Amino acid sequence: MKLVVGNQKTYLNRQDVVNFINKTREGHCENVIICASFPYIDLYIEDSNYIIGAQNVSVKGNGASTGEISAEQLNSLGVSYSIVAHSERRSDNKETSEMFVDKINNLVKYDIRPIFCIGENLDQREANTTKDIVGRQIIEVFDKLNKEDLEKIVVAYEPVWAIGTGKVPTNDEIEDMTNYIKDLIQDKYGARVLVLYGGSVNEKNIDELNQIETVDGYLIGGASTKPDEFLYIMSKCEK
Ligand code: PGA
């Protein structure tokens, strides 16, 4: 069984979400997390069997943070996972490793498991620095966390050049990176973490990706907003 995490970003309006929930009702949801837009979290919690995640969390706790959503608020809704450090937040919102440390600490305090995203961009890949970059993204954050929290983190390896582009690394490359990430975290911190792959996962490549044993699941953007396609991917990951 692979973990399936849908990152619906801001693709859907309210009616789209209602349709998505109705059309995917027959799916097996035990291993499926939907990271909904904040306004729809309640809808998912009340009317679906998905495990519910958020796409982001405030660096601060409850208080004077206009427009933010705190970990405590997410917890009070019934959210049990949250994405942290997605490449879109790294680039669009200039979020830094210091911020990711604060976000992860806030989340684990409220029993929410962080889905921590890492990955190289195309220039970094072409310069052959993928492992340096990914290693640094891990170390800058993991060095500052409490040891007992590390295994609560789910790592998502998402090459930036693969997100929303239809381009996917080869199975060998994904296997090599997931091994690298797991070994680094095991050797340096003595922790075992789940590692997801993300970036253009879809109904056409899911069978091939499922052959990679070191991958514990997927972080899925675009394809998690299309009910039929998502149901198909869910069915391929439930065993
Ligand atoms: P994608 O997005 O599946 O549309 O490539 C993945 C992500 O951004 O998490």
Coordinates of C-alpha atoms and ligand atoms in Angstrom, one line a residue:
M1 CA 0.0 0.0 0.0
K2 CA 1.3 3.4 -0.9
L3 CA 0.3 6.7 0.8
V4 CA -1.5 9.0 -1.6
V5 CA -1.5 12.7 -0.8
G6 CA -3.6 15.0 -3.0
N7 CA -2.4 18.6 -3.0
Q8 CA -5.4 20.5 -4.5
K9 CA -3.7 23.9 -4.3
T10 CA -6.2 26.5 -5.4
Y11 CA -7.5 24.6 -8.4
L12 CA -11.1 24.1 -7.2
N13 CA -14.1 26.2 -6.3
R14 CA -16.6 25.1 -3.7
Q15 CA -18.9 23.4 -6.2
D16 CA -15.9 21.6 -7.7
V17 CA -15.1 20.3 -4.3
V18 CA -18.6 19.1 -3.7
N19 CA -18.5 17.2 -7.0
F20 CA -15.1 15.8 -6.3
I21 CA -16.3 14.4 -2.9
N22 CA -19.4 12.9 -4.5
K23 CA -17.6 11.4 -7.4
T24 CA -14.8 9.8 -5.4
R25 CA -17.0 8.5 -2.6
E26 CA -16.6 4.9 -3.6
G27 CA -12.8 5.1 -3.3
H28 CA -10.7 3.3 -0.7
C29 CA -9.6 6.2 1.5
E30 CA -7.6 4.6 4.4
N31 CA -4.3 5.6 2.9
V32 CA -5.4 8.8 1.2
I33 CA -4.8 12.3 2.5
I34 CA -6.4 15.3 0.8
C35 CA -4.6 18.6 1.4
A36 CA -7.5 20.9 0.8
S37 CA -7.6 24.6 0.4
F38 CA -8.4 26.1 3.8
P39 CA -12.0 27.1 3.0
Y40 CA -12.9 23.5 2.1
I41 CA -11.3 21.7 5.0
D42 CA -14.6 21.6 6.9
L43 CA -16.5 20.2 3.8
Y44 CA -14.0 17.3 3.5
I45 CA -14.1 16.6 7.2
E46 CA -17.9 16.6 7.3
D47 CA -18.7 14.8 4.1
S48 CA -15.8 12.5 3.1
N49 CA -13.7 9.6 4.5
Y50 CA -10.4 11.1 3.5
I51 CA -7.7 11.8 6.0
I52 CA -7.5 15.6 5.9
G53 CA -4.4 17.7 5.4
A54 CA -3.6 21.4 5.0
Q55 CA -1.4 22.9 2.4
N56 CA 0.4 25.4 4.8
V57 CA 0.5 26.5 8.4
S58 CA 1.5 29.7 10.1
V59 CA 5.0 30.1 11.5
K60 CA 3.3 31.5 14.7
G61 CA 0.8 30.2 17.2
N62 CA -2.6 31.7 17.8
G63 CA -2.7 35.5 18.0
A64 CA -2.1 38.6 16.0
S65 CA -1.3 37.0 12.5
T66 CA -3.8 38.4 10.0
G67 CA -4.6 36.1 7.2
E68 CA -2.7 33.1 8.7
I69 CA -4.0 29.8 9.9
S70 CA -2.3 28.3 13.0
A71 CA -1.5 24.7 13.8
E72 CA -3.9 24.9 16.8
Q73 CA -6.7 26.0 14.5
L74 CA -6.0 23.2 12.1
N75 CA -6.0 20.7 14.9
S76 CA -9.3 22.0 16.1
L77 CA -10.8 21.2 12.7
G78 CA -9.5 17.7 12.6
V79 CA -6.6 18.1 10.3
S80 CA -3.9 15.5 10.8
Y81 CA -1.2 16.4 8.1
S82 CA 0.1 19.6 6.7
I83 CA 2.4 20.3 3.8
V84 CA 5.4 22.4 4.7
A85 CA 8.1 23.9 2.3
H86 CA 6.3 23.2 -1.0
S87 CA 8.5 24.6 -3.8
E88 CA 5.7 27.1 -4.6
R89 CA 6.0 28.5 -1.1
R90 CA 9.7 28.5 -1.3
S91 CA 9.7 30.5 -4.5
D92 CA 6.5 32.6 -4.4
N93 CA 6.5 33.4 -0.7
K94 CA 10.3 33.3 -0.1
E95 CA 9.9 30.9 2.8
T96 CA 13.1 29.8 4.4
S97 CA 14.4 26.8 6.4
E98 CA 14.1 28.8 9.6
M99 CA 10.4 29.2 8.9
F100 CA 10.0 25.5 8.1
V101 CA 11.5 24.7 11.5
D102 CA 9.0 26.9 13.3
K103 CA 6.1 25.5 11.2
I104 CA 7.1 21.9 11.9
N105 CA 7.5 22.6 15.6
N106 CA 4.0 24.2 15.7
L107 CA 2.5 21.2 13.8
V108 CA 4.0 18.4 15.9
K109 CA 2.9 20.3 19.0
Y110 CA -0.7 19.8 17.8
D111 CA -0.3 16.2 16.6
I112 CA -0.2 17.2 12.9
R113 CA 2.3 15.3 10.8
P114 CA 4.4 17.6 8.5
I115 CA 4.8 16.6 4.9
F116 CA 8.1 18.3 4.3
C117 CA 8.9 19.0 0.6
I118 CA 12.4 19.1 -0.9
G119 CA 13.7 19.1 -4.4
E120 CA 16.1 20.6 -6.9
N121 CA 15.3 23.0 -9.7
L122 CA 16.4 22.4 -13.3
D123 CA 19.6 24.5 -13.1
Q124 CA 20.7 22.7 -10.0
R125 CA 20.0 19.3 -11.7
E126 CA 21.8 20.3 -14.8
A127 CA 24.8 21.4 -12.7
N128 CA 24.8 18.0 -11.0
T129 CA 24.1 19.4 -7.6
T130 CA 20.8 17.6 -6.9
K131 CA 22.1 15.7 -3.9
D132 CA 23.9 18.7 -2.4
I133 CA 20.8 20.8 -2.7
V134 CA 18.4 18.2 -1.3
G135 CA 20.9 17.2 1.5
R136 CA 21.2 20.8 2.5
Q137 CA 17.4 21.3 2.5
I138 CA 17.1 18.4 4.9
I139 CA 20.0 19.3 7.2
E140 CA 19.1 22.9 7.6
V141 CA 15.8 21.8 9.0
F142 CA 16.4 18.5 10.7
D143 CA 19.5 19.8 12.6
K144 CA 17.2 22.2 14.5
L145 CA 14.3 19.9 15.4
N146 CA 13.8 17.7 18.4
K147 CA 15.1 14.2 17.8
E148 CA 11.8 12.6 19.0
D149 CA 9.8 14.5 16.3
L150 CA 11.8 13.5 13.3
E151 CA 10.0 10.3 12.6
K152 CA 6.7 12.2 12.5
I153 CA 7.8 13.9 9.4
V154 CA 6.9 12.6 6.0
V155 CA 9.4 13.7 3.4
A156 CA 8.2 14.5 -0.2
Y157 CA 10.9 14.5 -2.8
E158 CA 9.6 16.8 -5.6
P159 CA 12.0 17.9 -8.3
V160 CA 10.8 21.5 -9.1
W161 CA 11.2 20.8 -12.8
A162 CA 8.7 17.9 -12.6
I163 CA 5.9 19.8 -10.9
G164 CA 3.0 20.5 -13.3
T165 CA 5.2 19.9 -16.4
G166 CA 4.4 16.3 -17.3
K167 CA 8.1 15.5 -16.9
V168 CA 9.1 12.8 -14.5
P169 CA 12.6 11.4 -13.5
T170 CA 13.3 7.8 -14.4
N171 CA 12.5 5.1 -11.9
D172 CA 16.2 4.6 -11.3
E173 CA 16.6 8.3 -10.5
I174 CA 13.7 8.3 -8.1
E175 CA 15.0 5.2 -6.4
D176 CA 18.4 6.7 -6.1
M177 CA 17.1 9.9 -4.6
T178 CA 14.7 8.2 -2.1
N179 CA 17.6 5.9 -1.0
Y180 CA 19.8 8.9 -0.6
I181 CA 17.2 10.8 1.5
K182 CA 16.4 7.8 3.7
D183 CA 20.1 6.9 4.3
L184 CA 21.0 10.5 5.1
I185 CA 18.3 10.8 7.7
Q186 CA 19.0 7.4 9.1
D187 CA 22.8 7.9 9.3
K188 CA 22.8 11.4 10.6
Y189 CA 19.8 11.4 12.9
G190 CA 19.0 7.7 13.5
A191 CA 15.5 8.3 12.2
R192 CA 13.4 6.4 9.7
V193 CA 11.1 8.5 7.6
L194 CA 8.5 7.8 4.9
V195 CA 9.5 9.3 1.6
L196 CA 7.0 10.3 -1.1
Y197 CA 7.7 11.1 -4.7
G198 CA 5.9 14.1 -6.2
G199 CA 5.8 15.9 -9.6
S200 CA 3.5 15.0 -12.5
V201 CA 2.2 11.8 -11.0
N202 CA -0.8 10.8 -13.1
E203 CA -2.9 7.9 -14.3
K204 CA -0.5 7.1 -17.1
N205 CA 2.6 6.8 -15.1
I206 CA 1.3 5.4 -11.8
D207 CA 1.8 1.7 -12.8
E208 CA 5.4 2.4 -13.6
L209 CA 6.1 4.5 -10.5
N210 CA 4.5 1.8 -8.4
Q211 CA 7.4 -0.5 -9.3
I212 CA 9.8 1.6 -7.2
E213 CA 9.8 -0.2 -3.8
T214 CA 11.7 2.5 -1.9
V215 CA 8.9 5.1 -2.6
D216 CA 6.3 5.1 0.2
G217 CA 3.7 7.1 -1.7
Y218 CA 3.0 10.1 -3.8
L219 CA 2.3 13.8 -3.5
I220 CA -0.1 14.6 -6.3
G221 CA -1.2 18.0 -7.5
G222 CA -3.1 18.4 -10.8
A223 CA -4.3 14.8 -11.0
S224 CA -5.7 15.0 -7.4
T225 CA -8.3 17.5 -8.7
K226 CA -9.8 15.2 -11.4
P227 CA -12.2 12.7 -9.8
D228 CA -11.9 9.8 -12.3
E229 CA -8.1 10.1 -12.6
F230 CA -7.7 10.3 -8.8
L231 CA -10.0 7.4 -8.2
Y232 CA -7.9 5.3 -10.6
I233 CA -4.6 6.3 -8.9
M234 CA -6.2 5.5 -5.5
S235 CA -7.2 2.1 -6.8
K236 CA -3.6 1.4 -7.9
C237 CA -2.2 2.4 -4.5
E238 CA -4.6 0.6 -2.1
K239 CA -2.8 -2.8 -2.1
Ligands
PGA1 P1 1.7 18.1 -9.9 O1 2.0 18.8 -8.5 O2 1.3 16.7 -9.6 O3 0.6 18.9 -10.6 O4 3.0 18.0 -10.7 C1 2.7 18.2 -7.5 C2 2.8 19.1 -6.3 O5 3.0 20.3 -6.6 O6 2.8 18.7 -5.2

